[in-house]
Each structure stands twice: as C-alpha cells, then as structure tokens.
XYZ file of C-alpha atoms in Angstrom:
447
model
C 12.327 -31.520 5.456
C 14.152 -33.969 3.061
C 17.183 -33.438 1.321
C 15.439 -33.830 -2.079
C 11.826 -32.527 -3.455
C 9.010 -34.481 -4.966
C 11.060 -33.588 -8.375
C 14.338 -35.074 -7.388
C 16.000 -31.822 -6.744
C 18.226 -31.231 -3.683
C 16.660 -28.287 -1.409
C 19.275 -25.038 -1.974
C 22.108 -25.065 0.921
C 25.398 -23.709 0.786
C 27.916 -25.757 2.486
C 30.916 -23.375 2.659
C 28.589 -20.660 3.910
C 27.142 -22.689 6.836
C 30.806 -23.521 7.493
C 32.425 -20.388 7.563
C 29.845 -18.519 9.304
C 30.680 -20.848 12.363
C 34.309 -20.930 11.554
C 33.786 -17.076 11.714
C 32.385 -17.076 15.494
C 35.431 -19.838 16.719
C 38.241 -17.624 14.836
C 36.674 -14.426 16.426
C 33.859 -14.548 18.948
C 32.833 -11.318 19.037
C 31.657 -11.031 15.651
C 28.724 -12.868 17.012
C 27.286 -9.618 17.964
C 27.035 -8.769 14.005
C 25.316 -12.055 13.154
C 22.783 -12.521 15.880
C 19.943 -10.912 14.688
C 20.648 -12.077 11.169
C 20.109 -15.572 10.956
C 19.368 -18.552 13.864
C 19.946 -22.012 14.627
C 17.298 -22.988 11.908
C 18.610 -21.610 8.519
C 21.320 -24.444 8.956
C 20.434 -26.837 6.518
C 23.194 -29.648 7.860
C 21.593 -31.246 10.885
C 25.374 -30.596 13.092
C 25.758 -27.214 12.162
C 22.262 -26.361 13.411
C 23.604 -28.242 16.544
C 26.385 -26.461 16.802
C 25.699 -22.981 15.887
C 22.748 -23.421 18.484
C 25.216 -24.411 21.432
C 27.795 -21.790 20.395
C 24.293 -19.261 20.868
C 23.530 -20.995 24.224
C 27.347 -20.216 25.300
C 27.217 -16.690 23.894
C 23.762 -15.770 26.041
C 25.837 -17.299 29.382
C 28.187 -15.677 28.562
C 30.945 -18.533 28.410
C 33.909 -18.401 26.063
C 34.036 -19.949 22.750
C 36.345 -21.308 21.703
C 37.264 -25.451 19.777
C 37.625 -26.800 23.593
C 34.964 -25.432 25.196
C 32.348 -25.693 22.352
C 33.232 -29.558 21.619
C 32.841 -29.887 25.533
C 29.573 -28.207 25.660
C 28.222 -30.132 22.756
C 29.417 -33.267 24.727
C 27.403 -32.748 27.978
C 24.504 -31.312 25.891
C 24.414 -35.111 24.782
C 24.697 -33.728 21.025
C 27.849 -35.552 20.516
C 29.694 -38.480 22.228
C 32.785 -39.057 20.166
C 34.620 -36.147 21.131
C 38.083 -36.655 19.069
C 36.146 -36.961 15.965
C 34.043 -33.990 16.714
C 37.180 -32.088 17.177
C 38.824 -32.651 14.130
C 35.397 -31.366 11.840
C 35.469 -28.400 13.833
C 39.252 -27.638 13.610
C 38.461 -28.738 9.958
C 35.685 -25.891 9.509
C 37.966 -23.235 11.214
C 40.555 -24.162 8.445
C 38.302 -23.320 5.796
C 38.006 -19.872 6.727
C 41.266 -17.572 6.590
C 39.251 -14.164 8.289
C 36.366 -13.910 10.235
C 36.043 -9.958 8.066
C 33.166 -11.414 6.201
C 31.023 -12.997 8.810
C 28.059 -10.815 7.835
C 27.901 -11.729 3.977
C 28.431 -15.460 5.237
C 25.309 -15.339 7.243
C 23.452 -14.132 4.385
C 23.936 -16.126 2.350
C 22.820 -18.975 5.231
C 19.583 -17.217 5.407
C 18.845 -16.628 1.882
C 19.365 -20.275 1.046
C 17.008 -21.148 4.417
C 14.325 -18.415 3.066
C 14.040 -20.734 -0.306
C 13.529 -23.494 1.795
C 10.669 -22.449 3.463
C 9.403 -21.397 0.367
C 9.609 -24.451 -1.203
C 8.558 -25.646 2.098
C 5.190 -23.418 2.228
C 4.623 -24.016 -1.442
C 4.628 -28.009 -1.061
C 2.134 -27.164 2.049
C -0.218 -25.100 -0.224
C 0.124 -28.167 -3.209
C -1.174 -30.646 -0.549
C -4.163 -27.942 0.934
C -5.505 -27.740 -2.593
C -5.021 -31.261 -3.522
C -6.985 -32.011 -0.283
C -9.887 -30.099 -1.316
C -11.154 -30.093 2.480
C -11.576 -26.333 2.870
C -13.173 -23.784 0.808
C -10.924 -22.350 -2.251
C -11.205 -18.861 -0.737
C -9.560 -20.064 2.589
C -6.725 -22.053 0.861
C -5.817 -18.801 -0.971
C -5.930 -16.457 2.444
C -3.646 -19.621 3.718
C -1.416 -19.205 1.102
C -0.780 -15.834 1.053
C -0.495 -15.905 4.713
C 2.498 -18.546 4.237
C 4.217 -16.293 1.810
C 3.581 -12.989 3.594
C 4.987 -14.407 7.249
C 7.984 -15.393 5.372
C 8.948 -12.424 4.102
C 8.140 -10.533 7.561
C 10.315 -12.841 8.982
C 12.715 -12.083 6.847
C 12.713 -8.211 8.095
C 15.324 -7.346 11.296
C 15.371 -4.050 13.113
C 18.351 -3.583 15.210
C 18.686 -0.582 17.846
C 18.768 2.740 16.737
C 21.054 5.143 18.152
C 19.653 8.114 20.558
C 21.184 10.465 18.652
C 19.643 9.185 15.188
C 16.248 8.880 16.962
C 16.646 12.883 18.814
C 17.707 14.083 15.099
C 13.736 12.931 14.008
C 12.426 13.748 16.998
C 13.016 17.470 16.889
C 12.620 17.266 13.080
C 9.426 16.049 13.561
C 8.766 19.018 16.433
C 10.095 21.920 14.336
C 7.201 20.529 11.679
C 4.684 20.672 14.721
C 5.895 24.493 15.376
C 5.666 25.595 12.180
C 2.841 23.830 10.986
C 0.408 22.679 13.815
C -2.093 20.626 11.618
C 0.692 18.352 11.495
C 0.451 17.398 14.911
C -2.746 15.474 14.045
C -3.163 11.493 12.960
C -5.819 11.268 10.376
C -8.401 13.456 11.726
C -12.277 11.501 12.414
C -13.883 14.945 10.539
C -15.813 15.845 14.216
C -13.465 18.771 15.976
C -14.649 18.390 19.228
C -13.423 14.509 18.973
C -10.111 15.136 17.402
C -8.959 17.746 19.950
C -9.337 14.972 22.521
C -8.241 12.103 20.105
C -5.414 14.415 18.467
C -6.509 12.757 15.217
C -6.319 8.758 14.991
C -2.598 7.286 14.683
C -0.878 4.879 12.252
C -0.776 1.422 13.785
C -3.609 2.714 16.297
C -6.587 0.322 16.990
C -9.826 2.157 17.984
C -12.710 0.080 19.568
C -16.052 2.024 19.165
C -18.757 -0.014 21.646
C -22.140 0.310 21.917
C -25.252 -1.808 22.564
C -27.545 -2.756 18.975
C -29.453 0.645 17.712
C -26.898 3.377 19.621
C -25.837 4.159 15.794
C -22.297 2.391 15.983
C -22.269 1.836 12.411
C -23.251 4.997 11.636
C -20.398 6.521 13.418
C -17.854 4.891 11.635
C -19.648 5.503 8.366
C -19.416 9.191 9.011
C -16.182 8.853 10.274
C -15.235 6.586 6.858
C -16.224 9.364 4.640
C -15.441 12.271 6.181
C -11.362 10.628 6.020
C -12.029 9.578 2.766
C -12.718 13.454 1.476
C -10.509 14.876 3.917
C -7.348 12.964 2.643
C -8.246 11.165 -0.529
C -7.292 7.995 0.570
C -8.532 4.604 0.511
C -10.436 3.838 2.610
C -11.794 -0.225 3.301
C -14.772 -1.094 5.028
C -15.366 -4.647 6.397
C -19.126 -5.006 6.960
C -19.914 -7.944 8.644
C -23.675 -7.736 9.070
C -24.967 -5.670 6.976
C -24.571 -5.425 2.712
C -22.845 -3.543 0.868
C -26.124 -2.095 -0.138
C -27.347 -1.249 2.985
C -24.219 0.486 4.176
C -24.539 3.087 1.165
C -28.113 3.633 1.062
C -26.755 4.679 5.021
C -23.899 7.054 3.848
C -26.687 8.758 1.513
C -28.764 9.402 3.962
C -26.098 10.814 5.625
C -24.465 13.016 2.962
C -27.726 13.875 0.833
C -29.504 14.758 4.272
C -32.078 12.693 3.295
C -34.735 10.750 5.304
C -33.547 6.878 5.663
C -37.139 5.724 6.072
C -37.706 7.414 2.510
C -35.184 5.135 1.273
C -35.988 2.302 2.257
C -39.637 2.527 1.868
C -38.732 3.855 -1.682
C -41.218 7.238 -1.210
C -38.713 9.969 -2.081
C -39.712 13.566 -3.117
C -38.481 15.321 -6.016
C -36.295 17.063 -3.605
C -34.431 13.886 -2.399
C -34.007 12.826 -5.818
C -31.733 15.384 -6.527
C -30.249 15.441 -2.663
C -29.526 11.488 -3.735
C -28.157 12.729 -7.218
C -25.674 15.472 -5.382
C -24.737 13.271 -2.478
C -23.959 9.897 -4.864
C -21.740 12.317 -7.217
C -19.644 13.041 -3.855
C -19.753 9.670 -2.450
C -18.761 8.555 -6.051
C -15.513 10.814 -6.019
C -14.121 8.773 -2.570
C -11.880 6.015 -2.687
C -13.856 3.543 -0.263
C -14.191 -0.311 -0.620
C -16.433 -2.396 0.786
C -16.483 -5.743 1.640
C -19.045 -7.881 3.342
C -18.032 -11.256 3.643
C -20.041 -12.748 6.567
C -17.645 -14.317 9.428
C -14.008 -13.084 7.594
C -11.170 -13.743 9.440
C -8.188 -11.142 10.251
C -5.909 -13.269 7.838
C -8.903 -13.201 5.118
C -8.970 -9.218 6.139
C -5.051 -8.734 5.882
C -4.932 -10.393 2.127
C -7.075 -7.615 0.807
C -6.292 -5.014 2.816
C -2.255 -6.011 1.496
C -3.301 -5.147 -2.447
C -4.849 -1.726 -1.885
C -2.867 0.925 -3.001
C -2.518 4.075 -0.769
C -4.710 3.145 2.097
C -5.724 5.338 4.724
C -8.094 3.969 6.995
C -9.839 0.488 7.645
C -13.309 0.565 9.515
C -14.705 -3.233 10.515
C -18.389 -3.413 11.629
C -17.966 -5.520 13.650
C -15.561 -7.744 15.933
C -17.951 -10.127 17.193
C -19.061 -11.043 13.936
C -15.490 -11.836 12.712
C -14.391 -15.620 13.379
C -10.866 -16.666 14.975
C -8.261 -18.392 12.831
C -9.102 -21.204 14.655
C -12.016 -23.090 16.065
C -12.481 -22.441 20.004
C -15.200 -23.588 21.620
C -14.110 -20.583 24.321
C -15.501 -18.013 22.501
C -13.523 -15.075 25.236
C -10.070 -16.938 24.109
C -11.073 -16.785 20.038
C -12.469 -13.101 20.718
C -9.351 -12.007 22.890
C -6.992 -13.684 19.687
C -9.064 -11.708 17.185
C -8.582 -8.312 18.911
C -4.586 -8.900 19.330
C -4.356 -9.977 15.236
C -6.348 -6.654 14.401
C -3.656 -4.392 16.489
C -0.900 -6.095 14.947
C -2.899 -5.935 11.515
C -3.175 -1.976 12.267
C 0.471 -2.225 13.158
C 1.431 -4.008 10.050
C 0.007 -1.691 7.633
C 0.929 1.288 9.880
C -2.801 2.796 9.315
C -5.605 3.117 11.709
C -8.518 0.459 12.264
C -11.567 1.439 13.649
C -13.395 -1.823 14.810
C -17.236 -1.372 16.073
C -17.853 -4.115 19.236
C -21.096 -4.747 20.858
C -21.464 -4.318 24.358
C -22.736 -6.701 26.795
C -26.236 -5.873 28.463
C -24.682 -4.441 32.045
C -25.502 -1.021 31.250
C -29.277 -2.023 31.479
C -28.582 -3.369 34.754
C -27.703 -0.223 36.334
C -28.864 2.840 37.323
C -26.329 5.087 35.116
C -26.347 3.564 31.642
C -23.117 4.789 30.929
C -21.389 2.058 29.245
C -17.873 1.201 31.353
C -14.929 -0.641 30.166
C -16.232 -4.079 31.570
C -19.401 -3.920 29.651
C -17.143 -4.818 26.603
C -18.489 -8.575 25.005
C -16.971 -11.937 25.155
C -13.601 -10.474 25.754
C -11.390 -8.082 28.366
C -8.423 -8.394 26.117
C -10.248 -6.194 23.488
C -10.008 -3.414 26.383
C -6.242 -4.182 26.396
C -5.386 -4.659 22.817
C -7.261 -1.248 21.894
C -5.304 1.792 21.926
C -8.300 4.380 21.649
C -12.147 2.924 23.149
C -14.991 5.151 21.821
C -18.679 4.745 23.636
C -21.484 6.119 22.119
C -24.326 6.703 24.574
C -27.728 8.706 24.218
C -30.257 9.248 27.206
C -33.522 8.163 25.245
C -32.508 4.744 23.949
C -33.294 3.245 27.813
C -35.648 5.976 29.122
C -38.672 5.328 25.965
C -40.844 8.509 27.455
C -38.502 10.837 26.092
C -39.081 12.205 22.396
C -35.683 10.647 20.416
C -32.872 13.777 20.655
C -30.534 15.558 18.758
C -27.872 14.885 21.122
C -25.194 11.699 21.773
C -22.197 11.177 23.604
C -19.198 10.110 22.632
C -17.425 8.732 25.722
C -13.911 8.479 25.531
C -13.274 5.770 27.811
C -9.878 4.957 26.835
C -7.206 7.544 25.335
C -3.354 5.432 25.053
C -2.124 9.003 24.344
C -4.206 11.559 26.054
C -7.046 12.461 28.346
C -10.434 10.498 29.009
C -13.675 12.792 28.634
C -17.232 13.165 27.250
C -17.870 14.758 23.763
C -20.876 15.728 23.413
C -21.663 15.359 19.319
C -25.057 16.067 17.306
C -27.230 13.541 16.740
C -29.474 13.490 13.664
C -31.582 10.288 13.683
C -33.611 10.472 10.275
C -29.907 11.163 8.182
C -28.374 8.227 10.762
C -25.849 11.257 11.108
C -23.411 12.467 13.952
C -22.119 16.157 13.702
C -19.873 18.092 15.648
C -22.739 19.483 17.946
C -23.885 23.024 17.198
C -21.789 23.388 13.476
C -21.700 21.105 10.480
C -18.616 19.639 9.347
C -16.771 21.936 7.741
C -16.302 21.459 4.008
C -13.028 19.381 3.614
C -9.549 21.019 2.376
C-alpha cells in the first residue's frame, strides 16, 4: 500500500505508537505476553518496524532473549539489515523515546486501530475498482463488499484463555438451570419428540446435514421442521431454497399445516372444506417470522450478507448444498463441495444459530441390497460427513420396492450424533399433506 491515497492524503499511522510499543518489548520483554494476541507484524505501517517487531516475535516463540544486542544481531543474519552500527543507534533511539514499558497495551492499540483504517481504506479502494470494472454482476460486488468489511471487523475480535475457575463458575450455573428447569437442557427443539430426545434439541453453531435421494421428502422435513421452530420460539427463521420458489415452498407448508391435499393445490380443485383449512392454516403461517429466499446457485458469502441483517434469528434451513456454488470456480466439483460445507459450519458458528442444510445422496443405496442410506452415500463430497455436526437420513421402504401401497411410516436415521447416540426414529409419514409427525401423536400445540 502507498504512503498516500488517490486524494493525496497520507494513510493514518502513528509513529510514536509503533515506536514505543517496540521500545516497550526491549525495555521489558515480558510484556510481550500482554501484546501478542493484540496486534502482529502487519499493523506496522513503517516497513523496519514491521521487520523488527516480526524478528523480536520470531525470538520470543524460540524462546531467545531480547534484548538491543541480540535483536540487532538477529536482524543481521536474518539478512534484514547489514549496517549494524546504524541499526543500533535507531533502536537505542526508539528505547529512548519510551520512559516505562506500563503502557505497552494502550500502545499496541493504538498500532492496530491505525492498521484497521488502513485496511479499510484498503478494502474500500478494492470495492471502488470492482465496481468501476463492471465485470461481475452488481449483486456479487455488494456480497464482496460486505464480505471485505465484515472479515475486518472479525479480525479485529481476540479471545484470550479463560480461566478454569471462570469457565466451572458457568458451568455449574448452567447445570443448576438444567436441575431446576430441564427444558433448558434442550437446543432449539425440531417440534418431533421422538427426534429431539435423541438430538437433545439442535445447538447454536451446530450444522445438521439431512440426506436423502430426490422424492424421500427432504424438503419437506425441513419445512416442518422450519415451522414448527418458528411457532415454538417466535424467531426468525430464513429459508434458502435453491430449487424450488418461494411459491412452491408455501403452497408445501399449507399443505402441511391446513392438512390439505397437495395435488388439490396444485391442480387448483379444492373443496369448500380446504378453502377454509387454507384460510386457518395461512392465518398461522402468516403469524411466523420466516423468510425466504430463492436465489438459484447463492453462495455462503451471498447467504451470510442476509442472514447478518435479520434481527433475532433462530434457525436457517438451506435446500440444498449441491445446488449452492463455491466462492470460487473449481472445475473439482468434491474440492468446491467440501469448501462449501466447511463455510456453512463456520457460517452456523458465526451467527451462533443452527443450519439445517438438505444434501442429495449419491445412487449407492440402489446398488445394494439394504437401502439404508450410509455415510459414504453422501454426494460430491466426504468432507460434508466431517464438517456436519448432526447427519439426518430419511429413508422409507416403498420408494425402491414399487409393489408396496405408499406408507404412513419413514425413518429418520440418525447416522451421525457429535453429542449423543446414533439410532433409528421411526416418524409418521403423511404423503398427501407432504407431512412428517412424531409417529402415533400429532405435534403438540406449541407453548
């Protein structure tokens, strides 16, 4: 970056800052320790104090003493420097500018405050020159630039170690809440019982893969599961539909809630009677906070610049991953699949919510004699096995063996539990409402 902008105007440093904060380390060593996580080699602005505050880091992580002597020489053999004496006297010069070390910490912020504006200025000249360019779509330059801005100020957050007994105070905090209150012990509950006993609810930051092959009712799964969270805990709750529109998803999720017959919906012939089921169940629907999107081939980045402007979000449900494109073009579709399932668990992780993400499954099930779906049957990628904390099969016995009348029943396999046991649930099955229910009950109404 160059010492001025296109406008003429120097780039914000802080001279006396930069010096003192190494003046600081050579004075006392050890208050290193308070600086390290604060601020790197980088948010130097002068070209020798990056050089030297990085070899005084290199020295510190050999653990070799610091000190004028020993940094000069370092810097010497490093190849940084080759005139020692004058190297010596503008280090014994910055030590002289500093009378106490006391202040390290407000020395080094002020080092990375004025490095932050740089890269803001930075970013901003990079988003000038992406719209100027015009070579990409105006949605994508926007996602870009908020993506600039946003890993700025994550960057900017630092979380240094927290003390056992700090962490054992919330610990037993949190278990006293458990004891005295056991719905507490769940995440945010999918609305079928039989599932959330083995799930214990869905956590914050958790990524849930639900697989299936095309027709199992995938979508309608996380449909149900959208709404039932959305009554349960009157949250937001975002929906990412990636092949089918927004249309098509509700006339599904009023089927579902107004127990009405989807082919009467979509062939238009509804009774009296599902006129006012429609009327009841779009009233309820109405009352949810759930937004759809269904931007064909949206990226994670695209995903996390919504997601970042809704306001008290409890869930996001993405139909589905292979539909989604990477950040990047790869012609290995496994390696842009694999990078897509790692963004979404640090997107899930990022806004500290749950993401349900449907996946289709490759055809090895149909290859076997049990059509169980496994682990391996997962498309285009193994790292979505990995990168998932919770993987959800859904599996029913008449969707490969055609001589048997369609059932009432599904399984839910729970292939993959981060926190808990592996098992079948079995769940009801209600084909004509594209409907899942805890088998043998309804849903209960929500609290």
């Amino acid at each position: 970056m160059s010492s001025n902008d296109v406008l003429g105007r120097k780039l914000p440093f802080s001279l006396e800052a930069e010096q003192s904060v190494i003046g600081s380390v050579l004075i006392n060593p050890e208050c290193f320790d308070d600086i390290a996580q604060l601020i790197s080699s980088e948010d130097f602005y002068l070209p020798e104090h990056e050089q030297i505050f990085y070899a005084i880091k290199g020295m510190y992580a050999s653990s070799k003493t610091v000190d004028v002597v020993t940094l000069a020489n370092e810097l010497v053999k490093e190849g940084v420097y080759s005139d020692t004496d004058t190297l010596n006297n503008y280090i014994k010069t910055i030590i002289q500018t500093v009378p106490s070390a006391a202040n390290v910490v407000d020395y080094a912020k002020i080092v990375k405050d004025k490095s932050i504006l740089r890269m803001l200025i930075d970013a901003c000249s990079q988003i000038t020159d992406n719209a100027y360019s015009e070579q990409h779509e105006v949605n994508r330059i926007l996602d870009s630039a908020e993506q600039k801005i946003f890993d700025i100020a994550q960057g900017n957050e630092t979380k240094g170690f927290a003390h056992i007994r700090d962490v054992l105070k919330l610990t037993l905090d949190n278990l006293n809440l458990l004891a005295t209150n056991p719905d507490a012990a769940h995440g945010t509950q999918t609305g079928f019982s039989d599932l959330d006993d083995t799930l214990v609810g869905m956590g914050p930051g958790e990524l849930i893969l639900v697989g299936a092959r095309p027709g199992m009712g995938k979508t309608s799964f996380v449909l149900n599961i959208a709404s039932n969270v959305a009554k349960r805990t009157k949250k937001a709750v975002c929906i990412f539909s990636l092949e089918m529109s927004n249309q098509e998803l509700v006339s599904r999720m009023l089927s579902g809630e107004g127990m009405v017959d989807s082919y009467n919906i979509r062939s238009g012939k509804l009774t009296p009677e599902d006129w006012q089921n429609l009327a009841q169940a779009s009233a309820s629907l109405a009352e949810c906070d759930i937004l759809i999107d269904d931007t064909t081939g949206i990226t994670v980045t695209g995903m996390k610049a919504k997601l970042r402007r809704v306001k008290n979000l409890g869930l996001v449900v993405i139909d589905y991953l292979q539909l989604m494109q990477g950040e990047h073009h790869n012609d290995n579709r496994v390696q842009e699949v694999g990078e897509i399932s790692r963004n979404m668990k640090i997107l899930a992780k990022e806004l500290r919510v749950p993401v349900v993400c449907c996946a289709q499954l490759s055809r090895g099930p149909e290859s076997r004699t049990d059509k169980k779906p496994m682990l391996s049957d997962l498309r285009d990628s193994g790292a979505i096995e990995q990168d998932a904390d919770v993987v959800l099969f859904l599996y029913r016995d008449e969707y490969y063996d055609k001589s048997k009348a369609e059932q009432s029943s599904a399984k839910v396999i729970v292939a993959k539990n981060r926190h808990g046991a592996v098992r079948d649930v079995e769940m009801g099955w209600l084909p004509q409402f594209t409907k899942f229910i805890t088998l043998n009950k309804e849903l209960e109404p929500p609290t």
